[in-house]
PDB file of C-alpha atoms in Angstrom:
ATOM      1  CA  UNK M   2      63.857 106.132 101.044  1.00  0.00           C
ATOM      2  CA  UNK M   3      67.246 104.602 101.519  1.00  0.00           C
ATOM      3  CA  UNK M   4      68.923 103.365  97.933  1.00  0.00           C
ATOM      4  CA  UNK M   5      71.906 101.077  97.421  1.00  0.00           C
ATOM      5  CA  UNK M   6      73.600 100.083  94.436  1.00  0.00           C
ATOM      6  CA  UNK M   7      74.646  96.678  94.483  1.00  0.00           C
ATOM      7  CA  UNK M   8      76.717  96.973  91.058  1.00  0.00           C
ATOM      8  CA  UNK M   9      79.801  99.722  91.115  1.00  0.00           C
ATOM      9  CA  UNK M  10      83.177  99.881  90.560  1.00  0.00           C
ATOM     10  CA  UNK M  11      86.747 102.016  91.152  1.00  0.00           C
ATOM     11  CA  UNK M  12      89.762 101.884  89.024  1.00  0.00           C
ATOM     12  CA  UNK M  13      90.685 101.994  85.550  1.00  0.00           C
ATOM     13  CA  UNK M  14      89.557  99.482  82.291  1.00  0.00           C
ATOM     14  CA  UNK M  15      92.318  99.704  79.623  1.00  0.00           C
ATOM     15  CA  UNK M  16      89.547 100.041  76.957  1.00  0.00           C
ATOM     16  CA  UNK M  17      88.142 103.605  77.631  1.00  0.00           C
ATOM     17  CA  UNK M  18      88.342 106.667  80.302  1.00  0.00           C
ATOM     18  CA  UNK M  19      86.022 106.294  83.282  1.00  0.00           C
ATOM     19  CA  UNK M  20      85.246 109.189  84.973  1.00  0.00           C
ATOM     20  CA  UNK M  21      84.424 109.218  88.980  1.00  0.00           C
ATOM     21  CA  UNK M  22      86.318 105.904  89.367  1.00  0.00           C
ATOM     22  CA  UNK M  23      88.218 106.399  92.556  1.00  0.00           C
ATOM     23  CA  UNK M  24      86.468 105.484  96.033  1.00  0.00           C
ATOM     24  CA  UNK M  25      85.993 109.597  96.574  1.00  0.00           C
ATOM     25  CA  UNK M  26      84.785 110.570  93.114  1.00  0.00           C
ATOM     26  CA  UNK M  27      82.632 107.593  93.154  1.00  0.00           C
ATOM     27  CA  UNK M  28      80.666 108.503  96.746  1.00  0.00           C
ATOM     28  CA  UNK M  29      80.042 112.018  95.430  1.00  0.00           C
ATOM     29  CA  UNK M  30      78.613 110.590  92.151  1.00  0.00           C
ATOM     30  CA  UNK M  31      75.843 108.531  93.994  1.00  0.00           C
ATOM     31  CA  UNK M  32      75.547 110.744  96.495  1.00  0.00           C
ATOM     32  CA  UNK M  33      74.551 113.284  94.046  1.00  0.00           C
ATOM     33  CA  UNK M  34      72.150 111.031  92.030  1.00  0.00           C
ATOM     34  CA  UNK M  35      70.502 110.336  95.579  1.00  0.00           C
ATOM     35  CA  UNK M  36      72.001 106.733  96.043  1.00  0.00           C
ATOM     36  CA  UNK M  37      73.487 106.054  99.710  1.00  0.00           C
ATOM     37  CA  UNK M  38      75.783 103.185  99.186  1.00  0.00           C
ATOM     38  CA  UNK M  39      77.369 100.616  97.146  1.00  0.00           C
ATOM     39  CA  UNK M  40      79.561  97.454  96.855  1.00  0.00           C
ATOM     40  CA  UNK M  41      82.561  97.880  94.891  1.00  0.00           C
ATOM     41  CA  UNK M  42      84.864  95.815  93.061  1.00  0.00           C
ATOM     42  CA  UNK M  43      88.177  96.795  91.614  1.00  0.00           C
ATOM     43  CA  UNK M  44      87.863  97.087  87.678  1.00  0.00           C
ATOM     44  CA  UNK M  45      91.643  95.884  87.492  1.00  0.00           C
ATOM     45  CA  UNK M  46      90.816  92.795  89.103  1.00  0.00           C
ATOM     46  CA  UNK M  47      88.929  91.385  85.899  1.00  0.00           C
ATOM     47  CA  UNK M  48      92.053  91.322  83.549  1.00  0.00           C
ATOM     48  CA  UNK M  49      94.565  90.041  85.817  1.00  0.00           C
ATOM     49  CA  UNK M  50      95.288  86.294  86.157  1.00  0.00           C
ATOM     50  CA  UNK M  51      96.267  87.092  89.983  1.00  0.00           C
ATOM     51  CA  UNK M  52      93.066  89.177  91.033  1.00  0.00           C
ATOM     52  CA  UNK M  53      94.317  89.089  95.171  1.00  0.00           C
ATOM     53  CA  UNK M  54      96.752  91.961  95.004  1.00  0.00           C
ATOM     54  CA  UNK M  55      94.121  94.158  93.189  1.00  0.00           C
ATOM     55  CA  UNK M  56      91.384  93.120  95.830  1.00  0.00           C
ATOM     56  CA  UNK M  57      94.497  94.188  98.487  1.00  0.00           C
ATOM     57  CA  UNK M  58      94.338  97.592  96.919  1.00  0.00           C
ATOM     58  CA  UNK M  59      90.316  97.905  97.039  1.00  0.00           C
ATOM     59  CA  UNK M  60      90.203  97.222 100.682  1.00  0.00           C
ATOM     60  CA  UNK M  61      92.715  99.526 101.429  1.00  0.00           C
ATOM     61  CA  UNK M  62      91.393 102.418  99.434  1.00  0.00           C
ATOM     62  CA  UNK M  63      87.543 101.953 100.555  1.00  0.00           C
ATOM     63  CA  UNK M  64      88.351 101.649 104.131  1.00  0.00           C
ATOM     64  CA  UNK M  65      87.593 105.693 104.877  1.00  0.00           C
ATOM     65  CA  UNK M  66      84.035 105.233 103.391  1.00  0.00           C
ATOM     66  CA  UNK M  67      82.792 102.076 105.481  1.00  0.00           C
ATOM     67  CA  UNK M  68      79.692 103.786 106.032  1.00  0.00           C
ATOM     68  CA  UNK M  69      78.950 103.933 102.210  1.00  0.00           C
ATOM     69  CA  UNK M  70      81.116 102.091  99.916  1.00  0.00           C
ATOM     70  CA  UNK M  71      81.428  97.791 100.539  1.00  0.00           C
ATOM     71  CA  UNK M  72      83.716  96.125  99.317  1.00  0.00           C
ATOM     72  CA  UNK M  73      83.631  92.920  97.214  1.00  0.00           C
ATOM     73  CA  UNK M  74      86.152  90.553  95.982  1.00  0.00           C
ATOM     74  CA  UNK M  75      87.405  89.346  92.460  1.00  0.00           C
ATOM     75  CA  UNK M  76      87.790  85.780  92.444  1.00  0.00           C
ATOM     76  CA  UNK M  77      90.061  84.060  89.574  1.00  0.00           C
ATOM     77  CA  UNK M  78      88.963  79.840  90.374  1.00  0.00           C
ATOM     78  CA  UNK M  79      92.079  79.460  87.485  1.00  0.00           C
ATOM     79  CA  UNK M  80      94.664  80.860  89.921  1.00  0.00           C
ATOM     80  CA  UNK M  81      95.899  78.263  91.742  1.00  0.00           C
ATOM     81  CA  UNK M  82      95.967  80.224  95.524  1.00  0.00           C
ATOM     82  CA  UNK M  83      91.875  80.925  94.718  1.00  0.00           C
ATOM     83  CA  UNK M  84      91.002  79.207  98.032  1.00  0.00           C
ATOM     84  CA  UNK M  85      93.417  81.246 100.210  1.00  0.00           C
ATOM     85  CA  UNK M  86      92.064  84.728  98.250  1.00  0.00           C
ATOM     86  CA  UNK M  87      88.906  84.025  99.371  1.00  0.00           C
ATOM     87  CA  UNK M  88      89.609  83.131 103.017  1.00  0.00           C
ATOM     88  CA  UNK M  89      92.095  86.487 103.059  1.00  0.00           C
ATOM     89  CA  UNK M  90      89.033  88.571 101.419  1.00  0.00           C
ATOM     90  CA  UNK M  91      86.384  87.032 103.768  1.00  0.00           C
ATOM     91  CA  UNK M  92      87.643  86.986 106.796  1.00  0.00           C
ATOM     92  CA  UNK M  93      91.213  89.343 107.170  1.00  0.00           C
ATOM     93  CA  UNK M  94      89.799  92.039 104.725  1.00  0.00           C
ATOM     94  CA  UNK M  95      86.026  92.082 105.660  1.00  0.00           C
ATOM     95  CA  UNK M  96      84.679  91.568 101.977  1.00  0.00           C
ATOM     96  CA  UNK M  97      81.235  90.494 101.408  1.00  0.00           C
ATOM     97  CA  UNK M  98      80.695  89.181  98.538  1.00  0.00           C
ATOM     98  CA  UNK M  99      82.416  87.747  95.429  1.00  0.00           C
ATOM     99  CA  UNK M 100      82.304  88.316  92.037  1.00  0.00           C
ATOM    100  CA  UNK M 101      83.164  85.628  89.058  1.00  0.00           C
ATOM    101  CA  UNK M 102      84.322  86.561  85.190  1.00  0.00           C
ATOM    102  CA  UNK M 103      84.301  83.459  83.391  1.00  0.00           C
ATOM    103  CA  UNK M 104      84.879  85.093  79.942  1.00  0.00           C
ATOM    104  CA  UNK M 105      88.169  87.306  80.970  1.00  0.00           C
ATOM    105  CA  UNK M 106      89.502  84.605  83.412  1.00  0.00           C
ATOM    106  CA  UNK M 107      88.723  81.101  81.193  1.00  0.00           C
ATOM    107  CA  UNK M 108      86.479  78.936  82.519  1.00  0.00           C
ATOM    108  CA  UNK M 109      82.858  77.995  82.118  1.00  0.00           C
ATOM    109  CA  UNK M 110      80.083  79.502  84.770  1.00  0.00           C
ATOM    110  CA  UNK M 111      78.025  76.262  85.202  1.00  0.00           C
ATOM    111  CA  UNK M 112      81.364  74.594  85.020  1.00  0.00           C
ATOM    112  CA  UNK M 113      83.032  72.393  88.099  1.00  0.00           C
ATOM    113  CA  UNK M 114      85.874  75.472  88.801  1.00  0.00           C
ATOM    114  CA  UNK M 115      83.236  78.080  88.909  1.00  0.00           C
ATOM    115  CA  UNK M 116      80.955  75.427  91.380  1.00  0.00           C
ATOM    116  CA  UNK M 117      83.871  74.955  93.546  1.00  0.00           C
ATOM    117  CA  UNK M 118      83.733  78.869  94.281  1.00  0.00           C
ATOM    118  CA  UNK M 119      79.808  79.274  94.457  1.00  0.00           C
ATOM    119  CA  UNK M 120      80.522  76.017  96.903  1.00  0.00           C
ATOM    120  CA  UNK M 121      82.660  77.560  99.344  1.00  0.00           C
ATOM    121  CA  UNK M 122      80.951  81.428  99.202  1.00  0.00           C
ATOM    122  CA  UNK M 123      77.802  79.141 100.226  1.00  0.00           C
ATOM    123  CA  UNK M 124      79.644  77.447 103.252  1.00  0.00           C
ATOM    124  CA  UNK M 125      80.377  81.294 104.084  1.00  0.00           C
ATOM    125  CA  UNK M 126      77.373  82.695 103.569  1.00  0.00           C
ATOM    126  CA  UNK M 127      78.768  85.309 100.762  1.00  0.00           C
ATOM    127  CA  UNK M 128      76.482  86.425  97.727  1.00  0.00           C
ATOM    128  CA  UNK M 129      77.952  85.636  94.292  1.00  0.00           C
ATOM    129  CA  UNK M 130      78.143  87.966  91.721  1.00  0.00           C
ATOM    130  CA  UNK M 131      78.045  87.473  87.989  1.00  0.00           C
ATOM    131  CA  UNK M 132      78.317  90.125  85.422  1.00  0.00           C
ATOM    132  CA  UNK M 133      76.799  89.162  82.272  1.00  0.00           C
ATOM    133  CA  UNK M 134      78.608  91.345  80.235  1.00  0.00           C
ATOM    134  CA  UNK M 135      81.073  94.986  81.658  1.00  0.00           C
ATOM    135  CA  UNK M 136      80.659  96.484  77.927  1.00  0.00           C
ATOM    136  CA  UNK M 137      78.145  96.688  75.522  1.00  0.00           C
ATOM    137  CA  UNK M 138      78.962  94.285  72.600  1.00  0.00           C
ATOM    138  CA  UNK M 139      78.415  96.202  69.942  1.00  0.00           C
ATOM    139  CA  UNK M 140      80.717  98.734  71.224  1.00  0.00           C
ATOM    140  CA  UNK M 141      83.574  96.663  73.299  1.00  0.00           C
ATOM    141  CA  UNK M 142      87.411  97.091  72.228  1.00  0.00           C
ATOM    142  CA  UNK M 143      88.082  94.944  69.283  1.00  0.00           C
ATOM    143  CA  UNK M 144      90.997  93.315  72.397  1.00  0.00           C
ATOM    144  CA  UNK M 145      88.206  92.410  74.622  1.00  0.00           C
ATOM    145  CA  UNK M 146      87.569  88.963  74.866  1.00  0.00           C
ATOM    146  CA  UNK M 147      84.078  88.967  75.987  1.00  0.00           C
ATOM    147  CA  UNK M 148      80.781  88.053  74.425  1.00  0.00           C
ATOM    148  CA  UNK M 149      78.723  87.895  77.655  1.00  0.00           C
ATOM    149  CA  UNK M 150      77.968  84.915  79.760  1.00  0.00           C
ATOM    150  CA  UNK M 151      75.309  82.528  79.092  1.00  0.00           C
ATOM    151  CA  UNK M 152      72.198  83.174  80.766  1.00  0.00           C
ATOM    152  CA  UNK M 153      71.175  79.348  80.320  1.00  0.00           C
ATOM    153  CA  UNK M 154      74.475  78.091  81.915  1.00  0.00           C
ATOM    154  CA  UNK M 155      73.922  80.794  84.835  1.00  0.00           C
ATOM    155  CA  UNK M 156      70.837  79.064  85.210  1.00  0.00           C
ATOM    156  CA  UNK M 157      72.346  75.598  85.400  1.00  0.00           C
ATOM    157  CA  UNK M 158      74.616  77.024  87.698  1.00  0.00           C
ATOM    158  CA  UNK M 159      71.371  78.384  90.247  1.00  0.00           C
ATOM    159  CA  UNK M 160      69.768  74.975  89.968  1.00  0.00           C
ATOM    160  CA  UNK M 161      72.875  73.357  91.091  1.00  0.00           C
ATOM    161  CA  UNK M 162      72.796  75.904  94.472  1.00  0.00           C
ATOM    162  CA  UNK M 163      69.103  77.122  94.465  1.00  0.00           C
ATOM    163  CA  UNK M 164      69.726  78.747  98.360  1.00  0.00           C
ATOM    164  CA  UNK M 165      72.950  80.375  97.449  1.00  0.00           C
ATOM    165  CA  UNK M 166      72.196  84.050  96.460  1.00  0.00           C
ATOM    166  CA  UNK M 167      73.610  84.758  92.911  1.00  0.00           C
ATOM    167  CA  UNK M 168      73.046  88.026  91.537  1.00  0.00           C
ATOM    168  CA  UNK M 169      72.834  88.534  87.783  1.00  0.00           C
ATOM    169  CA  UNK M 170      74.018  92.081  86.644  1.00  0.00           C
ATOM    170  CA  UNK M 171      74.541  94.359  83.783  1.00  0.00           C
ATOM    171  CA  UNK M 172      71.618  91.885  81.514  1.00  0.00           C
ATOM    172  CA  UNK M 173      69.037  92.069  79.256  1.00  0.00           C
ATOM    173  CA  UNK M 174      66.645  89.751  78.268  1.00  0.00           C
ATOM    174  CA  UNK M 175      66.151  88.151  81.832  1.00  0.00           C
ATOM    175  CA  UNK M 176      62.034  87.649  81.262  1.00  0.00           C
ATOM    176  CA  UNK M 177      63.414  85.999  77.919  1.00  0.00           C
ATOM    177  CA  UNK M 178      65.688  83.778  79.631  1.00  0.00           C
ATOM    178  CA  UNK M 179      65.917  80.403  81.155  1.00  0.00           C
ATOM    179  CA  UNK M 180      66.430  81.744  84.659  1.00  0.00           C
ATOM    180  CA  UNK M 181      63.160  82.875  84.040  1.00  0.00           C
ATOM    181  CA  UNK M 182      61.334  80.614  81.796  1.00  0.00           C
ATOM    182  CA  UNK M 183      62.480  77.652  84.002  1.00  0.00           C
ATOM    183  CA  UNK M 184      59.923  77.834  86.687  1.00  0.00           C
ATOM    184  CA  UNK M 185      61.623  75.433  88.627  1.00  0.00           C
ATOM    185  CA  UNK M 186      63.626  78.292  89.539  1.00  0.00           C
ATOM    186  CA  UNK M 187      61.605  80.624  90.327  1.00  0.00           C
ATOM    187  CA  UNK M 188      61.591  79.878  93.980  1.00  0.00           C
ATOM    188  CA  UNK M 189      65.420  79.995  93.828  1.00  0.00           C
ATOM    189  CA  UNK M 190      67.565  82.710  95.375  1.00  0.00           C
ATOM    190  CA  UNK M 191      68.977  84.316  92.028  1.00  0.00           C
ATOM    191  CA  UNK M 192      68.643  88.016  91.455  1.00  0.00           C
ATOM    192  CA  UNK M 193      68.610  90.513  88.538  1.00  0.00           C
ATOM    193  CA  UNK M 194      69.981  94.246  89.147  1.00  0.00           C
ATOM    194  CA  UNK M 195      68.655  97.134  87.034  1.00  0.00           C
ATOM    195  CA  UNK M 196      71.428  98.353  85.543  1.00  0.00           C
ATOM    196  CA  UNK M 197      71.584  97.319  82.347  1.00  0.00           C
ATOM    197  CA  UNK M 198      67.725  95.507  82.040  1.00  0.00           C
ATOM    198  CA  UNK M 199      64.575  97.081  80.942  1.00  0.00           C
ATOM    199  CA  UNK M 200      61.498  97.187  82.338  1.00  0.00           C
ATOM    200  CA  UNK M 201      59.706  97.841  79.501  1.00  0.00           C
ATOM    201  CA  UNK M 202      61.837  96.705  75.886  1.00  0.00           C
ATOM    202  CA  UNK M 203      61.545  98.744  73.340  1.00  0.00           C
ATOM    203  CA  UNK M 204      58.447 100.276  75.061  1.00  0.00           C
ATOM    204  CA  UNK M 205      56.122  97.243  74.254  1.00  0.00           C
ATOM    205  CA  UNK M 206      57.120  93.850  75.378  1.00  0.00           C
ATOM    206  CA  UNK M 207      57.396  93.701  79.336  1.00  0.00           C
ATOM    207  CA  UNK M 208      61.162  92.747  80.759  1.00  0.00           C
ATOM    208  CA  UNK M 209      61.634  93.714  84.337  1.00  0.00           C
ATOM    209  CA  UNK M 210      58.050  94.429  85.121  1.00  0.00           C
ATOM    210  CA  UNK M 211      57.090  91.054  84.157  1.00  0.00           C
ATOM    211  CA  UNK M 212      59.369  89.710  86.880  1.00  0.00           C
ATOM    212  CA  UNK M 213      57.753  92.581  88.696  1.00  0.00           C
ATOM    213  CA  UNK M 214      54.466  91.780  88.320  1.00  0.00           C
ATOM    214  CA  UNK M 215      54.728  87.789  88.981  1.00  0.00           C
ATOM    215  CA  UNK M 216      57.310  87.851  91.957  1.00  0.00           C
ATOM    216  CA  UNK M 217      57.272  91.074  93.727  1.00  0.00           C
ATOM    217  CA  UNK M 218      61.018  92.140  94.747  1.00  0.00           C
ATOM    218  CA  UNK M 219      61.689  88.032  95.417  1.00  0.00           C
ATOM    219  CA  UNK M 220      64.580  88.594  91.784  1.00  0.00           C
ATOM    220  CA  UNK M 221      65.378  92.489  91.506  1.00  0.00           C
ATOM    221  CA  UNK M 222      68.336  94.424  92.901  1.00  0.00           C
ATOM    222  CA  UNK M 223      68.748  98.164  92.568  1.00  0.00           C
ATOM    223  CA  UNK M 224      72.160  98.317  90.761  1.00  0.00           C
ATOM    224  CA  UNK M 225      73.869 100.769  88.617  1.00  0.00           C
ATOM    225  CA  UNK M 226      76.983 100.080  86.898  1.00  0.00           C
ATOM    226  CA  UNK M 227      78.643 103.609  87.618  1.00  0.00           C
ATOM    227  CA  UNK M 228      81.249 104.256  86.493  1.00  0.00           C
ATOM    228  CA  UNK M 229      80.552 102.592  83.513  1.00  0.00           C
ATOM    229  CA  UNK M 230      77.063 103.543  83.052  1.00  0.00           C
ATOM    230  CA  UNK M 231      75.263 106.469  84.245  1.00  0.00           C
ATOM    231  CA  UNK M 232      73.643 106.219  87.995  1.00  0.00           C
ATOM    232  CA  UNK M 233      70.064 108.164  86.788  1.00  0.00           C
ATOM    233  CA  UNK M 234      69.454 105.635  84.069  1.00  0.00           C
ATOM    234  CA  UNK M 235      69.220 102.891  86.843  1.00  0.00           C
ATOM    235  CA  UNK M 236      67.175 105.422  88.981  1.00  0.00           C
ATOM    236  CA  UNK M 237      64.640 106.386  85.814  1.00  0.00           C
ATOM    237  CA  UNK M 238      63.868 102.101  86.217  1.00  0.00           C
ATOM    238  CA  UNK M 239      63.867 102.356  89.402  1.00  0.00           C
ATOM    239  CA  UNK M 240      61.252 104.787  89.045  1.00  0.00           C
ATOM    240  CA  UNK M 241      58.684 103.126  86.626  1.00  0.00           C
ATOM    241  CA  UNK M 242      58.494  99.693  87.800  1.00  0.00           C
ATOM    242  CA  UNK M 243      55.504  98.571  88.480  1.00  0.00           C
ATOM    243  CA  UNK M 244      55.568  97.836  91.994  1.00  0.00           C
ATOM    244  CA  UNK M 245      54.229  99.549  95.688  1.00  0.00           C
ATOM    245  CA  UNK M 246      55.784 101.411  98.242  1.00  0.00           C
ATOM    246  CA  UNK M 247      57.054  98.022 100.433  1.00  0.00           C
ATOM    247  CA  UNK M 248      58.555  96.451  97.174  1.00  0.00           C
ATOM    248  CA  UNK M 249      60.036  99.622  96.273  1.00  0.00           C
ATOM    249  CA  UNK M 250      61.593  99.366  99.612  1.00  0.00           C
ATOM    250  CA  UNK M 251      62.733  95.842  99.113  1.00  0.00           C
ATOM    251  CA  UNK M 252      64.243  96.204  95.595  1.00  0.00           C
ATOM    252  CA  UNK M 253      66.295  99.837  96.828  1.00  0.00           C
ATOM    253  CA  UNK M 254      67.660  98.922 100.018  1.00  0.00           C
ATOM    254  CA  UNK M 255      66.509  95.919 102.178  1.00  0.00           C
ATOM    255  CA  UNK M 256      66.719  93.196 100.056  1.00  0.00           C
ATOM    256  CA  UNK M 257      70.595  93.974 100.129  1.00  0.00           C
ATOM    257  CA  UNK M 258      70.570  94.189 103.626  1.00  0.00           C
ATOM    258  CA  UNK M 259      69.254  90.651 103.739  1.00  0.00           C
ATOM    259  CA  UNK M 260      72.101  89.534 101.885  1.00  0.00           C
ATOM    260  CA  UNK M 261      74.734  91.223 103.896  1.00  0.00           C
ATOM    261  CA  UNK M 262      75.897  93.539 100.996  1.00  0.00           C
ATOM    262  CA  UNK M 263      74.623  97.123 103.098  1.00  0.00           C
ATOM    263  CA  UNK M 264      77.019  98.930 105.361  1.00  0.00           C
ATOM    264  CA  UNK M 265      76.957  97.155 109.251  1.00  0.00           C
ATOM    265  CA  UNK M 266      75.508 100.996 110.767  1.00  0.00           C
ATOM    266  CA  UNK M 267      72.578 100.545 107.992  1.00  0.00           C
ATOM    267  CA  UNK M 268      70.861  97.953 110.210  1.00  0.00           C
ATOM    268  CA  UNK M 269      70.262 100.626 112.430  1.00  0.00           C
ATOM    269  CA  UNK M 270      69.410 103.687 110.234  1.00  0.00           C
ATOM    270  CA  UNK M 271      66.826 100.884 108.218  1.00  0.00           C
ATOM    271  CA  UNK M 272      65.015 100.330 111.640  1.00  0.00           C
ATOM    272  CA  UNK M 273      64.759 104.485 111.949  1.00  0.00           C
ATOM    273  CA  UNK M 274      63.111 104.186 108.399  1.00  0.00           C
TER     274      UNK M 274
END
């Protein structure tokens, strides 16, 4: 079975050494863990006011690994030249996606500059990407500025565009929080990934198999969070959710390929499945 990683990342984060972090290191790394692709953003991205040049650089360096590696872009809604970014990334640098940091770039996720963005990826028909959090905060730099996002606002932010596709990665907690516990979203088109989630917390209380369970693969993403996190950890979840063969198949590869995140020559190796 096909697996894609929805969550990874090349470059450097001024906080600690990452190892397989350039567009080489990083196929090898999923390639050995078993994973077939990934979309990719370009870690510099998050701490620069002026994300474009750094999403200049990511298209550029990913471009001999189109059959594996996708990229997707870093947009800053406080830099001033957002809207042209995003037109550049979409439609001159083949991007698919976008992905938002409230926290590192100032400005509030449920917020009308962050709307404006999930606005126009909509008219585009681009997924949007929020990391909750890129560290652990127990163990972040004492110079990093984030707490992680609000799971409530992300929430206001999917009832505001319940058909655009935002994908939640890197939390915990999701069965805990009002994405979930508002069932007036469930029918909405927001995802978890696995990365940083548990299926089952602390062994006991149910996180990602709840969703599971209730939904099928309608919320989860396979994701990993490599380089910052270890590929096998999202493969061990992977591996013990709850779920059959066909949602196992939806949650690895296909419901990416719905969203337009998957390599183009996918479509056809998916069919040959």
């Amino acid at each position: 079975m096909m697996i894609f990683d929805i969550n990874a990342w090349v470059g450097s984060w001024p906080f600690r050494s990452l190892r397989d972090n350039t567009p080489q290191q990083l196929v090898e790394r999923l390639r050995k863990a078993g994973v077939s692709g990934a979309t990719v953003s370009q870690i510099e991205a998050i701490l620069h006011r002026n994300a474009q040049p750094a999403n200049e650089r990511l298209a550029e360096s990913l471009e001999p690994y189109g059959d594996v590696l996708v990229p997707v872009a870093t947009i800053n809604p406080t830099y001033a030249r957002w809207e042209d970014d995003l037109r550049v990334c979409h439609e001159v640098l083949g991007m698919r996606g976008v992905r938002l940091f409230p926290e590192y770039h100032g400005y509030e996720i449920d917020g009308p500059l962050a709307r404006r963005v999930v606005a126009a990826c909509r008219e585009r028909g681009l997924p949007v990407q929020i990391p909750h959090r890129i560290e652990d905060m127990r163990q972040r730099h004492h110079l990093d500025p984030a707490r992680g996002v609000s799971l409530a606002a992300i929430a206001n932010l999917v009832a505001a565009y319940p058909d655009t596709p935002i994908i939640v990665t890197n939390a915990r907690g999701i069965a805990q929080s009002p994405l979930w516990r508002r069932t007036e979203l469930r029918d909405a088109a927001w995802y978890a990934d696995t990365s940083l989630a548990e299926v089952y917390f602390q062994g006991l209380d149910k996180d990602l198999a709840s969703i599971v369970e209730e939904t099928g693969s309608r919320h989860l993403l396979f994701g990993t969070h490599v380089p910052f996190s270890y590929p096998e950890s999202a493969l061990v979840k992977r591996a013990t959710l709850p779920v059959d063969a066909g949602t196992m198949e939806e949650i690895s590869y296909r419901g990416a390929m719905r969203l337009g995140l998957t390599p183009e020559s996918w479509t056809v190796r998916a069919e040959s499945v």
